[in-house]
Each structure stands twice: as structure tokens, then as C-alpha cells.
Tab-separated table of C-alpha atoms in Angstrom:
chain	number	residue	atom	x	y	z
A	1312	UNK	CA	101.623	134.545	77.985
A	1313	UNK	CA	104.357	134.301	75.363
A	1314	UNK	CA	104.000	131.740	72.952
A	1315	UNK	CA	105.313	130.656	69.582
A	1316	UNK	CA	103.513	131.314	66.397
A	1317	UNK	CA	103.783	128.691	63.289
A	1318	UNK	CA	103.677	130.517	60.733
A	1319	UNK	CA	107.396	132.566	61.703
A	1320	UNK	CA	109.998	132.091	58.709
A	1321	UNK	CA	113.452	133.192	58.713
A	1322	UNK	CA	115.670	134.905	55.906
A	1323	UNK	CA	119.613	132.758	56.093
A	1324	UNK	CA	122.126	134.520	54.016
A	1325	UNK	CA	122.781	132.502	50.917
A	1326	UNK	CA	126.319	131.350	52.545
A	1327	UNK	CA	125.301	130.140	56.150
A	1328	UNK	CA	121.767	128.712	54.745
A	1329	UNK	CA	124.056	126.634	52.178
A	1330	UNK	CA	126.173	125.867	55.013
A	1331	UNK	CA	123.618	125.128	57.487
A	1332	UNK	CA	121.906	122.531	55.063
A	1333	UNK	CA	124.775	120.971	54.510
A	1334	UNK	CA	125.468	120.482	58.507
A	1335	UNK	CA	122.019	119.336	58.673
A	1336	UNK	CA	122.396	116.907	56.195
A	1337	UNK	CA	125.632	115.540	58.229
A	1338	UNK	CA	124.018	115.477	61.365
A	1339	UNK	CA	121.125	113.636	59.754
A	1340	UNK	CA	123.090	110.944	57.785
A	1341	UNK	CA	125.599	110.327	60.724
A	1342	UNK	CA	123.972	111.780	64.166
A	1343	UNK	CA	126.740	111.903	66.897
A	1344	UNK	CA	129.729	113.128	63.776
A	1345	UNK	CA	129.835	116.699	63.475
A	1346	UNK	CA	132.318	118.213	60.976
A	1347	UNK	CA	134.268	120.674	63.654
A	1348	UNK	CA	136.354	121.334	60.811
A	1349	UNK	CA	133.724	123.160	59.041
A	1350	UNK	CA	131.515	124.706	61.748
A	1351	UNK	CA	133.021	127.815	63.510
A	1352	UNK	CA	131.794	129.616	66.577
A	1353	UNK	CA	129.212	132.143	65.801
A	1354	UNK	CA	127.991	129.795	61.746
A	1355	UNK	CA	126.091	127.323	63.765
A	1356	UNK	CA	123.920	126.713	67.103
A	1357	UNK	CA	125.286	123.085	68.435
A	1358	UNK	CA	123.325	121.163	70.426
A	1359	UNK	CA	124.298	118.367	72.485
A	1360	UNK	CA	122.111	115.604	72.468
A	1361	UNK	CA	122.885	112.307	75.653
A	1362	UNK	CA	120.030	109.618	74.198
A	1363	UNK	CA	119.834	106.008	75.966
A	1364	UNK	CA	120.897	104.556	73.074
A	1365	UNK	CA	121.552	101.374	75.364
A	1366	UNK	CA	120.888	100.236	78.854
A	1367	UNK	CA	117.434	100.378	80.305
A	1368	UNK	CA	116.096	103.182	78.441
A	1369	UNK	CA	116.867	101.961	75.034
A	1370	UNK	CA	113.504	102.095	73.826
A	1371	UNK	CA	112.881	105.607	74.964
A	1372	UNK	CA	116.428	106.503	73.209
A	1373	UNK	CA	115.712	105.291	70.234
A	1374	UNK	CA	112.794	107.571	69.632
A	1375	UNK	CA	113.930	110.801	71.494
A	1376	UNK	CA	117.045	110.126	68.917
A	1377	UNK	CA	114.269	110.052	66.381
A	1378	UNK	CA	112.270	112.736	67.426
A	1379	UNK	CA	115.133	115.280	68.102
A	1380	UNK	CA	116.391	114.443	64.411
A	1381	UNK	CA	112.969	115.590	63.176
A	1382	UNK	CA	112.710	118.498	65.092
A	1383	UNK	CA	115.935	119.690	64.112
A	1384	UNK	CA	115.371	119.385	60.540
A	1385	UNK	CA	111.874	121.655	60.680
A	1386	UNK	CA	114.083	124.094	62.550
A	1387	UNK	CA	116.589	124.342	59.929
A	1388	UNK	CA	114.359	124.452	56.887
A	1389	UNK	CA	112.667	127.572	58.984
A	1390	UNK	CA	115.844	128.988	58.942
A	1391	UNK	CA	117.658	128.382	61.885
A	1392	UNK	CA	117.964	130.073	65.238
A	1393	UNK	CA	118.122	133.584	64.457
A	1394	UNK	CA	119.832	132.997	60.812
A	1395	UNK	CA	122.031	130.099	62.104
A	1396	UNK	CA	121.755	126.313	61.469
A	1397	UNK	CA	121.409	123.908	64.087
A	1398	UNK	CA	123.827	121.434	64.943
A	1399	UNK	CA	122.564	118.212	66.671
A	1400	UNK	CA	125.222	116.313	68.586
A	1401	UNK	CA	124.237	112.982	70.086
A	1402	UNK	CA	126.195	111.104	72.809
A	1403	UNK	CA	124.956	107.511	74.047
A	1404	UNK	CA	124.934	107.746	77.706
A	1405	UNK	CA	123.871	104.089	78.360
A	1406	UNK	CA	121.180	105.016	80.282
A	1407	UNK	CA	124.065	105.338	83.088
A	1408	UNK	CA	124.721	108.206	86.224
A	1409	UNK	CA	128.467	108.111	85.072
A	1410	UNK	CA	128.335	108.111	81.657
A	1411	UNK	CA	125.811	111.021	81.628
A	1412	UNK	CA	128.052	112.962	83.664
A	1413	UNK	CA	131.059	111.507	80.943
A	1414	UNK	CA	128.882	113.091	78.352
A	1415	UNK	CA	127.624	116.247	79.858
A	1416	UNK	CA	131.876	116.985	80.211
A	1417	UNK	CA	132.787	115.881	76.149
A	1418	UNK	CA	129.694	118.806	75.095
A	1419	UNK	CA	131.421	121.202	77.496
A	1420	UNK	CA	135.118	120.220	76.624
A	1421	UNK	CA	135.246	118.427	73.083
A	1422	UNK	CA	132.219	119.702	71.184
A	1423	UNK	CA	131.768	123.095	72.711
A	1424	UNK	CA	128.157	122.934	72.502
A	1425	UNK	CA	125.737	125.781	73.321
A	1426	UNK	CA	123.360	123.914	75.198
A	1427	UNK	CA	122.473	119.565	76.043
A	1428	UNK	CA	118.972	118.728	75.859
A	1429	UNK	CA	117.606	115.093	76.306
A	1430	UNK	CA	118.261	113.006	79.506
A	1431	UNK	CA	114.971	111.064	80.108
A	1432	UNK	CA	115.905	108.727	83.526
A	1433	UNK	CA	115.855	110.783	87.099
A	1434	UNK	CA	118.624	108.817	88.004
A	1435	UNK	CA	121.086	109.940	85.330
A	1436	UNK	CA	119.789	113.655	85.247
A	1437	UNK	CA	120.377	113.558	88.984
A	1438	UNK	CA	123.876	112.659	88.291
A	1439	UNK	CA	124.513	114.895	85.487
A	1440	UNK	CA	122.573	118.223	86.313
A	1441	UNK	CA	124.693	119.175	89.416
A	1442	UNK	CA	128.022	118.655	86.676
A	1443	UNK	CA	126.104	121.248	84.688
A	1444	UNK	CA	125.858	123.870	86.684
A	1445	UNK	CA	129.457	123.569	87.410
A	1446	UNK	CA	130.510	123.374	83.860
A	1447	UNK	CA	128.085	126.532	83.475
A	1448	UNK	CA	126.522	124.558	80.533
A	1449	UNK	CA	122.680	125.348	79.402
A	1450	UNK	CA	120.942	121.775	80.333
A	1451	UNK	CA	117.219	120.850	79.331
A	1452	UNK	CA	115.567	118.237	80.752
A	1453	UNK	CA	113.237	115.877	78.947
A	1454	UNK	CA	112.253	113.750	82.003
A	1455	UNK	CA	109.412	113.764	85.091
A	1456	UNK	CA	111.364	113.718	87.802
A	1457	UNK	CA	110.666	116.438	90.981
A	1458	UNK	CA	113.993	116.978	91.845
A	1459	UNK	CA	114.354	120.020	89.795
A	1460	UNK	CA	110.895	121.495	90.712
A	1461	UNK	CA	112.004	120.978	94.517
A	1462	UNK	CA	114.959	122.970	94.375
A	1463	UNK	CA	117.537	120.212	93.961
A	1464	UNK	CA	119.773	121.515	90.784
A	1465	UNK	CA	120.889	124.916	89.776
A	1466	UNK	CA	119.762	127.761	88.189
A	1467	UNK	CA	121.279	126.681	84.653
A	1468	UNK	CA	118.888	123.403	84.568
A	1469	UNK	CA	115.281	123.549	83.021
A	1470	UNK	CA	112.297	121.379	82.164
A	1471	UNK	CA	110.364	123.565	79.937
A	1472	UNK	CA	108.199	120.511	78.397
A	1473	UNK	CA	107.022	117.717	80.309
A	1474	UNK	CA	105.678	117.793	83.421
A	1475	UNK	CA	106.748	116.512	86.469
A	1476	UNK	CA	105.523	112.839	88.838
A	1477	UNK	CA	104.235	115.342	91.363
A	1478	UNK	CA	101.527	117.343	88.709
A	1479	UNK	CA	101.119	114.167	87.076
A	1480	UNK	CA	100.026	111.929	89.840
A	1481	UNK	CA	98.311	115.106	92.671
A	1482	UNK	CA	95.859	115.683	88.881
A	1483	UNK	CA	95.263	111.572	88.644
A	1484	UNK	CA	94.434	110.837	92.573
A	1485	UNK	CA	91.023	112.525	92.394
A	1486	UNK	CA	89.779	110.448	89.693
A	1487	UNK	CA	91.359	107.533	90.742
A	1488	UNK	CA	89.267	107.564	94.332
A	1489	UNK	CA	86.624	108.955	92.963
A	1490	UNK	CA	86.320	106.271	90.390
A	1491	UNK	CA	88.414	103.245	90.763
A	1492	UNK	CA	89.036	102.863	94.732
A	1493	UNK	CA	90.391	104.536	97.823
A	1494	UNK	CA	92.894	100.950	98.766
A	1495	UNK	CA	95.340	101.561	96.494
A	1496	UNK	CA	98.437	99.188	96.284
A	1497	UNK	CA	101.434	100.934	94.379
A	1498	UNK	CA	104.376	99.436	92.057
A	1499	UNK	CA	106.535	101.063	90.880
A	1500	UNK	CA	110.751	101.039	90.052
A	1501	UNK	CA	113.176	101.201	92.663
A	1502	UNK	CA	114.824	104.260	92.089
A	1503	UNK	CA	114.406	107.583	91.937
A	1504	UNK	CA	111.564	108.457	89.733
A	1505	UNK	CA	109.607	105.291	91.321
A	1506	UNK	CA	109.892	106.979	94.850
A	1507	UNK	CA	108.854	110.351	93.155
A	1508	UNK	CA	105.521	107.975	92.446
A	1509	UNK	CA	105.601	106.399	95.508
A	1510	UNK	CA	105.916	109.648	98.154
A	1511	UNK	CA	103.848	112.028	96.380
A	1512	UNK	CA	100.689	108.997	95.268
A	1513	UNK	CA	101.080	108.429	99.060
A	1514	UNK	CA	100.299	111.761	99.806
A	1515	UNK	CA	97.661	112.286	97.343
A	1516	UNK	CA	95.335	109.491	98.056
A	1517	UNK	CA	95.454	110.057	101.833
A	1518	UNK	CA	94.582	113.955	100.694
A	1519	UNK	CA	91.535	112.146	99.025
A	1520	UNK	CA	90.774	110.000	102.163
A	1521	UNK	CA	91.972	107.360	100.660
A	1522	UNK	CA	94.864	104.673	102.062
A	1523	UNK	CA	98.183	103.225	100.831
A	1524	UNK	CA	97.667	98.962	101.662
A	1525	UNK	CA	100.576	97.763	99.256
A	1526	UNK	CA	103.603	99.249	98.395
A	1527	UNK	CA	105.827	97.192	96.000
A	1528	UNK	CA	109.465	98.215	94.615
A	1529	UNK	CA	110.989	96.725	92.014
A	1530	UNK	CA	114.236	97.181	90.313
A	1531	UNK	CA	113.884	98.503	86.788
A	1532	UNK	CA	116.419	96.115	85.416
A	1533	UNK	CA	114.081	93.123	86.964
A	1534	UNK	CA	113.128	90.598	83.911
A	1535	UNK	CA	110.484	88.062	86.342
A	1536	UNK	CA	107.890	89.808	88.424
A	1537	UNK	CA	106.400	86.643	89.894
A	1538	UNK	CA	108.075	86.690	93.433
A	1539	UNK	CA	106.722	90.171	93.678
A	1540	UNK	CA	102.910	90.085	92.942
A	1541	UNK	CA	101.843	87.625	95.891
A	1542	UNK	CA	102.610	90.599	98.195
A	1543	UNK	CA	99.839	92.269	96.575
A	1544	UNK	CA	96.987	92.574	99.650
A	1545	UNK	CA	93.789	90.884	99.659
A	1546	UNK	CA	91.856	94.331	100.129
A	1547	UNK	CA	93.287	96.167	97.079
A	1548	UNK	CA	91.027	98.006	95.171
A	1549	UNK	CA	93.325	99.668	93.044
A	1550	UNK	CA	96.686	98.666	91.547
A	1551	UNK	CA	98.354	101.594	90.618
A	1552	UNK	CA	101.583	100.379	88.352
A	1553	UNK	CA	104.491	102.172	86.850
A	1554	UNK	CA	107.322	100.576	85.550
A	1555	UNK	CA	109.811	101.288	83.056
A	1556	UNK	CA	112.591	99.252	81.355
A	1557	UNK	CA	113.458	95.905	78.790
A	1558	UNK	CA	110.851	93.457	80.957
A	1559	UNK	CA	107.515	95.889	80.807
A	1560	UNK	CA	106.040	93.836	78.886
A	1561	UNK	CA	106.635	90.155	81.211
A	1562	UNK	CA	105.994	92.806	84.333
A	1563	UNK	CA	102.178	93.394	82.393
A	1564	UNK	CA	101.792	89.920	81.310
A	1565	UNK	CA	102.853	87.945	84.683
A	1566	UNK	CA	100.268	90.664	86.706
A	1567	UNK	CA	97.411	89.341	84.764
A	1568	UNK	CA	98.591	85.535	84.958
A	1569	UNK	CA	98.420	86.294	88.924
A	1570	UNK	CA	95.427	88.351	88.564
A	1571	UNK	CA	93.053	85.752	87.122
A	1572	UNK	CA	89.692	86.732	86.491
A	1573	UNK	CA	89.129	88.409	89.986
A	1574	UNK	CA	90.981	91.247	89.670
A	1575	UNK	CA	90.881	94.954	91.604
A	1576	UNK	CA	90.801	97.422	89.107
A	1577	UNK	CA	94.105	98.706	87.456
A	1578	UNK	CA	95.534	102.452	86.790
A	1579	UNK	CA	98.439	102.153	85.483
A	1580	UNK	CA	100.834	104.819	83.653
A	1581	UNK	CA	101.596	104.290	80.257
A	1582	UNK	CA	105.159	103.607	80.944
A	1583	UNK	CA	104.174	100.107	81.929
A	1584	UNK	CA	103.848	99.956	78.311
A	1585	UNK	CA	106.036	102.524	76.585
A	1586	UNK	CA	107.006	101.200	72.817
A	1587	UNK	CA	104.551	98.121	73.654
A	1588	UNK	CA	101.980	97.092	71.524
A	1589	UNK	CA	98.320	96.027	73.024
A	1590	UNK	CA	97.591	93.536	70.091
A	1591	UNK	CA	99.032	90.621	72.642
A	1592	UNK	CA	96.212	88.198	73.387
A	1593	UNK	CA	97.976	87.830	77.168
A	1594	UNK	CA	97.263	91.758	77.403
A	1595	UNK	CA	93.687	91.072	76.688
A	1596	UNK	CA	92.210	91.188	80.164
A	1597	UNK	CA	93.490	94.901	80.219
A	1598	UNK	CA	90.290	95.578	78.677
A	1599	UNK	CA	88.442	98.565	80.727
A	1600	UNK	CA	91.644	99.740	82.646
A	1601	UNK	CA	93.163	102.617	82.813
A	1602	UNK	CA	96.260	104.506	82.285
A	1603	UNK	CA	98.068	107.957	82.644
A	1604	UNK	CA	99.024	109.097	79.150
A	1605	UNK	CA	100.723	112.894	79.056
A	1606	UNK	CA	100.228	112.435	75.069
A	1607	UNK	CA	98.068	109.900	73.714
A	1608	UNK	CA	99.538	106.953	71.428
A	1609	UNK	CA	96.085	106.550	70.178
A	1610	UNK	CA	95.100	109.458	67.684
A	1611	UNK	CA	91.513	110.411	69.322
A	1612	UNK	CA	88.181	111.476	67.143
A	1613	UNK	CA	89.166	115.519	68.353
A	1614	UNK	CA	92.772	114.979	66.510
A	1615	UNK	CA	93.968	118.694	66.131
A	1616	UNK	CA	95.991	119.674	63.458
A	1617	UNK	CA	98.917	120.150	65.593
A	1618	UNK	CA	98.676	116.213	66.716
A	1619	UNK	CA	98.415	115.099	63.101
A	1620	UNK	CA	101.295	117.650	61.875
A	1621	UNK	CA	103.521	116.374	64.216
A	1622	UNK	CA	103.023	112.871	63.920
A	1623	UNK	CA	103.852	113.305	59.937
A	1624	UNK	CA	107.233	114.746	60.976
A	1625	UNK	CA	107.850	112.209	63.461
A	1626	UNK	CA	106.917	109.088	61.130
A	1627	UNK	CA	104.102	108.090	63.639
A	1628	UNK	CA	100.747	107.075	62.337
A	1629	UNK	CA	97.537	107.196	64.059
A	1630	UNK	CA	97.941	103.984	66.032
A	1631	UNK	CA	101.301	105.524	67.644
A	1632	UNK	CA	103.781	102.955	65.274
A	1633	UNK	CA	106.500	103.600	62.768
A	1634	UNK	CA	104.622	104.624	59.750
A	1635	UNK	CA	107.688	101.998	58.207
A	1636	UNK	CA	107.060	99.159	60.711
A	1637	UNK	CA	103.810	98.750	62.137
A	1638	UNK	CA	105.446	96.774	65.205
A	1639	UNK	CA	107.744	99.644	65.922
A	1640	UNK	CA	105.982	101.077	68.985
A	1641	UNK	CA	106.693	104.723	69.525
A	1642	UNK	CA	107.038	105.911	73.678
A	1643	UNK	CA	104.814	108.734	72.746
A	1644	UNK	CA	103.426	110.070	76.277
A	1645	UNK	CA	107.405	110.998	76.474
A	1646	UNK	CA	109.190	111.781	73.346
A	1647	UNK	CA	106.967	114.949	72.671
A	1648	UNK	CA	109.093	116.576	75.231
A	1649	UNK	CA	112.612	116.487	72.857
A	1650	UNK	CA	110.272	118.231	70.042
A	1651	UNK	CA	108.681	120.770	72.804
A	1652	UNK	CA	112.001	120.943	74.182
A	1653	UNK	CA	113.985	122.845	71.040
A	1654	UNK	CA	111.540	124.873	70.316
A	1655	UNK	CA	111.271	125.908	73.723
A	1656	UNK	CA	115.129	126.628	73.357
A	1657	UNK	CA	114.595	128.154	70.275
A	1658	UNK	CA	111.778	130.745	71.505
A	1659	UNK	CA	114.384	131.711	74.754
A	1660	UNK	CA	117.249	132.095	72.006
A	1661	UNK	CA	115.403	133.936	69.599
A	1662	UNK	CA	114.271	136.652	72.956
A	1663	UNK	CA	118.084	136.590	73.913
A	1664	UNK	CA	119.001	137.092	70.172
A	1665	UNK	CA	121.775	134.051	70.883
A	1666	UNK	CA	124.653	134.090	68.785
A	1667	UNK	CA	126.695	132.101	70.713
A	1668	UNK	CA	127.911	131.938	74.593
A	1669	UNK	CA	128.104	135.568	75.125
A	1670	UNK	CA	124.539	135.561	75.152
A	1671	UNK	CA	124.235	132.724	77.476
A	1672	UNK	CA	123.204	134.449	80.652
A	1673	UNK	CA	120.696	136.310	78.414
A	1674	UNK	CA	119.109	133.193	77.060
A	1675	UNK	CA	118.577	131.883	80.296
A	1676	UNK	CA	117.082	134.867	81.544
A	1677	UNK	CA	114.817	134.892	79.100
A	1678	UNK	CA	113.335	130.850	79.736
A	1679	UNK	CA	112.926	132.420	83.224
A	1680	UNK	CA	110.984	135.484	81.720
A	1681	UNK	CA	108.652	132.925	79.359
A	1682	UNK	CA	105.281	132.057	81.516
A	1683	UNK	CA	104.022	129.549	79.193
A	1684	UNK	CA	103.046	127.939	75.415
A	1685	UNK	CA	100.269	127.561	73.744
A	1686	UNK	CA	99.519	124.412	71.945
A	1687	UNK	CA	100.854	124.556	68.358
A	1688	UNK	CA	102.695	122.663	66.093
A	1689	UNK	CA	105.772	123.688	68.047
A	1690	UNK	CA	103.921	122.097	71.557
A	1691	UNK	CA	101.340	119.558	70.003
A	1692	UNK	CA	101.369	117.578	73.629
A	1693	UNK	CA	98.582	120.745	74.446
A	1694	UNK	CA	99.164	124.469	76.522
A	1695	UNK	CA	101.801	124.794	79.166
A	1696	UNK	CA	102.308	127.084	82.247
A	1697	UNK	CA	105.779	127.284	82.769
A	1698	UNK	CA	107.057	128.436	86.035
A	1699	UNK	CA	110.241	130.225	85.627
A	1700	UNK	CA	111.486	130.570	89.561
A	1701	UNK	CA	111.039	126.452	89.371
A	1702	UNK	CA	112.291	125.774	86.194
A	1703	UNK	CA	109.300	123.803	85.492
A	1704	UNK	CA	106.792	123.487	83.010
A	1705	UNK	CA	102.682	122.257	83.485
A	1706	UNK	CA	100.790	120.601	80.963
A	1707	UNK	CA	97.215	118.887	81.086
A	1708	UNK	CA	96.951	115.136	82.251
A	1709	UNK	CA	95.237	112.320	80.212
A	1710	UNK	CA	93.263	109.729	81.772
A	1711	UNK	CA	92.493	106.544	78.612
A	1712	UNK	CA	90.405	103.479	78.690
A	1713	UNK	CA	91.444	100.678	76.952
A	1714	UNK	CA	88.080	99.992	74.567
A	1715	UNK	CA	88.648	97.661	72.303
A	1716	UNK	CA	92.310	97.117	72.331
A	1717	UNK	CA	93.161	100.759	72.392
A	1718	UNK	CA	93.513	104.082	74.384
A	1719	UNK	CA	90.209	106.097	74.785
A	1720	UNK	CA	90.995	108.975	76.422
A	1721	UNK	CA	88.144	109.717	79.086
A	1722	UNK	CA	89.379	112.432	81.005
A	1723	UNK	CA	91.742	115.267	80.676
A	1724	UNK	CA	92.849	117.581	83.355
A	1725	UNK	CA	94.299	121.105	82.551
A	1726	UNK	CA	97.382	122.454	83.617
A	1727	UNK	CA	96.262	124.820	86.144
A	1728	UNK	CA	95.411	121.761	88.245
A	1729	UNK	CA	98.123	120.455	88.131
A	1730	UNK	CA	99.659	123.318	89.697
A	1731	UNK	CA	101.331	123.266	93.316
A	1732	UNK	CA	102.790	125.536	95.442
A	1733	UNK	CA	106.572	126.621	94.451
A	1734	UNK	CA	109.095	124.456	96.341
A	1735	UNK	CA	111.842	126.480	94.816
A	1736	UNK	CA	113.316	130.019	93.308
A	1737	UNK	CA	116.130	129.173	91.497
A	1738	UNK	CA	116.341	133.040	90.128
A	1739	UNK	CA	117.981	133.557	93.255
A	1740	UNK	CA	120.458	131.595	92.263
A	1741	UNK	CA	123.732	133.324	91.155
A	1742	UNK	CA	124.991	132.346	87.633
């Protein structure tokens, strides 16, 4: 299995390491300016960066942005990619199909990056990926959508990091019948990555001999849940909830207003409450639920040093807030995947020796050639497989228990089960 080691240092020349600091400093102070006037093809890697600095996914953009900035730095005080300095280029794509596509075209055309990292929402990748391929432009995802595993981009798309709705939820349905119930009523957002939840939870709990008794969409830029709950069936068991978006938080708090005391039990996935604090007296009857976590926000008694090294970095403390403002919820079962991401990027560049786009093809050979990571302080989220014919990477599942206010994890699942047969082979795929 290739993996990355932690303790690799680099040796800049004293004229592209004064360079590169200075670039990093620029992209630090001002993310989304670069100084094209100064950086040349073949003195610096560029990396374009489309956050949700607004629209729905705000919250999430705000700390990829932050995350990504982080990252970058510990690159470039290791030296670089291969003796260059890094470059981070950030575009706000609103958390909108067109304006991801709008961006995906000004790193190709204006900025001349080497590769984009960083869309999050399935329906924005979905948009932008296929403009990718076409523009022949490296592009990372740092989202859970299926659509790449299942053979819907091209061969120049790749989601080396997180894992996708299908491993996530296929690892989770066991437990959940085993556990919590086999009538399971599902919400989730009307749109792409909810019916990624919806078809392949569907599938899973009927695999477990369980039954589907409530299926509830709801548009993620919905603010009032309350006309939606009554359709909630009588003979629940489970509610299994996923929603993302500005009104998470009314979503959580209106379901236990309907709920009331008698209540099925709950399995919900964090992003229900993504950059949401517990400490909310109307989140108290949460207490002894559950929720999917890919990282978790809580650091746990087995903290590794890779969890704690990253989190310094980051400026997360153990509770999963701004170490500046304890009220500043990170979305930390998501943002590990921009950190993962670069170095992921980094390890293919450093195997294609990438100096710039004449070792493109080569780069992306080589993330086809790389069969997994092991958990570091490169990939603190744990080990990965990574698939290279799908383009898609595994990772171990966390089942936490809200004890106490907080997230106790009580299960973990590793990633060879969350392993499925491939659905695609994109190294078939021309270039």
C-alpha cells in the first residue's frame, strides 16, 4: 500500500523557498489574490480552490477555506511540492451548479491552475466535473456523493479522501437494524446527495430485512420543517435524518417539538448538525441518539497523535470549536477531506515528479497507481483504500452516542466494509 510518511522534508533553493514564502504569505493574507505578476510557470504549484463562501453551504465553506489555508501552509514550510511553493487560489462558487462551472473555467482560463480541489455539494460537482474533463483540468473532489464511484464523470475527476453516501450508509444499516429498528422512516434533502441517501438506505435496510415506512424530502434551502414531520408514520422505529443547509438547526429543534416525549429512536448523520453546537437546551432530548460521524467533533479518550496534531493546525480544540471562539462550530466529519485531499495531491505529484502540466497525464496516472493511506498526520480522519479504476477512496465509519451533551463514539467500522463491488473503470477512459 503506498502511503505518506511524516517525517519527509524537502531542500527549496534559497531563491524559490524565498519566493515561495512570500506567495504563501499572499495567499494567506488575501486568499483568492494571487500575484500572477510574480509567479511564473514552472516557480510555483497553483491550486484552485471553489469554497461555498455563500449560499447553502456557507458554513461548510468557511472551514474548508480554513482548513485548505492550513494545509497549504504545512506544505510549504515542508518545502513545497517537489521544491516548489504552493499557490492556493480560492473562488466563491455560491454554493451554485453555474457558478461552479463559472469557476472551474476562470482556473482553466484566467489563473492557469494545475489542479481545483474543494467542491463539497453533489449538486455543484455534478455540474462542474463533466466541464472538467472537457477543460482537461485535474479536479478533486471533497464531497460524498456516488456519482463519481458509479461511473458518472471522467477519468480526470477523483475523490481520494472522503468516502462516498453508498460506503457510508451500506457500513451504518447493520447496526442500525440490529440495534435501533428495522421501520425506518428517512429525511433527507431534495437533491442529489439526499437521493444518494435515500436509494442506497432503501436498499440497505431491505438487505437487512428491514422496511422503508416513511420517506420524507425536503428542500435544503427549507427554513420551517413543521408541515413536513406529521407525515412521519405511526410505526416508525427509526428516524434516520440527514439534512444540510442555514435551517439545520430549526429542522433538529422543530423534530423534537413534534416528537414529544414518545419518540422512535433517532440515527441521524452529523450533517443535521454540521457547525452546530449541542449546548441548546431544545437539543436536550437528543440525549442517547445516534449519529454518523466520518471524523468525530468530539476528541475521544483513544485521541491519536495524528487527531490532536491536526486539530492544532486547524485551530480546533477538543470540543470541535474555534480555539478563538468557542461558539464557532467547526463541520469536522467533512473538512478533513480538503487537508487529506492536498496531500493526497501532493503524494501523486511527488510519484509523477510534477513540474507543471507536462506532467499532467503522469500525475494522474499515478492517483490511479496509489491503493491507499495510512492514517498519519497527512490523513488523521484514519486508513483509506483507495480504488483507482473508481476514483474513489474508503475510510472507516463512526457510529457516536450523544452522553452527556456530546459525541461518544460507540462503534467504528473499517474500510474494508465499506467496500462494494466496482460500478466503474474509469482507466479505460482516454485522456
Amino acid at each position: 500500500m503506498d502511503t505518506i510518511g511524516t517525517k519527509k522534508t524537502f531542500t527549496l533553493p534559497r531563491r524559490s523557498l524565498l519566493k515561495g514564502m512570500a506567495m504563501s504569505g499572499a495567499a494567506l493574507a488575501a486568499p483568492g489574490i494571487i500575484g500572477r505578476a510574480v509567479a511564473q510557470s514552472g516557480d510555483v504549484i497553483k491550486l484552485g480552490a471553489p469554497f461555498h463562501r455563500t449560499g447553502i453551504g456557507a458554513a461548510y465553506g468557511r472551514w474548508y477555506e480554513r482548513t485548505a489555508l492550513a494545509a497549504v501552509k504545512l506544505i510549504n514550510e515542508q518545502g513545497g511540492i517537489n521544491g516548489l511553493p504552493v499557490e492556493l487560489i480560492i473562488e466563491d462558487d455560491g454554493t451554485d451548479p453555474k457558478r461552479g462551472v463559472e469557476a472551474v473555467e476562470k482556473f482553466s482560463a484566467e489563473h492557469k491552475v494545475d489542479a481545483i480541489f474543494g467542491h463539497l455539494f453533489s449538486h455543484v460537482s455534478a455540474a462542474s466535473a463533466p466541464r472538467a474533463g472537457e477543460l482537461k483540468m485535474p479536479y478533486f473532489l471533497c464531497s460524498e456523493a456516488h456519482s463519481l464511484a458509479a461511473g458518472a464523470f471522467n477519468r480526470y475527476v477523483f475523490q481520494p479522501s472522503i468516502s462516498d453516501v453508498k460506503s457510508q450508509v451500506s457500513s451504518m444499516a447493520p447496526w442500525i437494524t440490529d440495534n435501533l429498528g428495522k421501520k425506518v422512516t428517512m429525511i433527507y434533502p431534495d437533491y442529489a446527495f439526499g437521493y444518494d441517501h435515500r436509494d442506497n438506505l432503501t436498499a440497505a435496510i431491505k438487505a437487512q430485512g428491514g422496511e422503508i415506512v416513511g420517506d420524507i424530502a425536503i428542500p435544503p434551502t427549507e427554513t420551517s420543517y413543521t408541515r413536513y414531520l406529521p407525515r412521519i408514520p405511526l410505526n416508525t422505529e427509526v428516524i434516520y435524518h440527514v439534512l444540510v443547509g442555514p435551517g439545520v438547526l430549526t429542522f433538529v429543534k422543530e423534530l423534537g417539538e413534534h416528537l414529544g416525549s414518545q419518540r422512535p429512536e433517532i440515527f441521524g448523520f452529523i450533517d443535521s448538525l454540521e457547525a452546530v453546537s449541542f449546548d441548546i437546551p431544545q437539543l436536550a432530548y437528543l440525549e442517547g441518539t445516534h449519529f454518523w460521524e466520518a471524523m468525530p467533533r468530539y476528541a475521544q479518550p483513544n485521541q491519536t497523535s495524528f487527531d490532536k496534531f491536526y486539530r492544532e493546525k486547524v485551530g480546533v480544540d477538543a470540543n470541535g470549536a474555534s480555539v478563538d471562539d468557542a461558539k464557532s462550530v467547526a463541520t469536522f466529519s467533512h473538512m478533513f477531506s480538503v487537508w487529506e485531499t492536498l496531500f493526497a495531491m501532493k503524494k501523486a505529484m511527488e510519484m509523477a515528479d510534477y513540474k507543471g502540466p507536462k506532467q499532467k497525464i503522469a500525475m494522474l496516472e499515478a492517483m490511479e497507481s496509489i491503493t491507499g493511506f495510512e492514517e498519519s498526520n497527512e490523513f488523521p480522519q484514519g486508513r483509506k483504500i483507495f480504488n483507482g479504476k473508481m476514483h474513489q477512496s474508503f475510510a472507516q465509519q463512526n457510529i457516536s452516542k450523544v452522553v452527556d451533551g456530546k459525541l461518544k463514539v460507540v462503534h467504528t467500522v473499517s474500510p474494508e466494509d465499506t467496500l462494494y463491488p466496482d460500478e466503474a473503470d474509469y482507466t479505460k477512459m482516454s485522456f
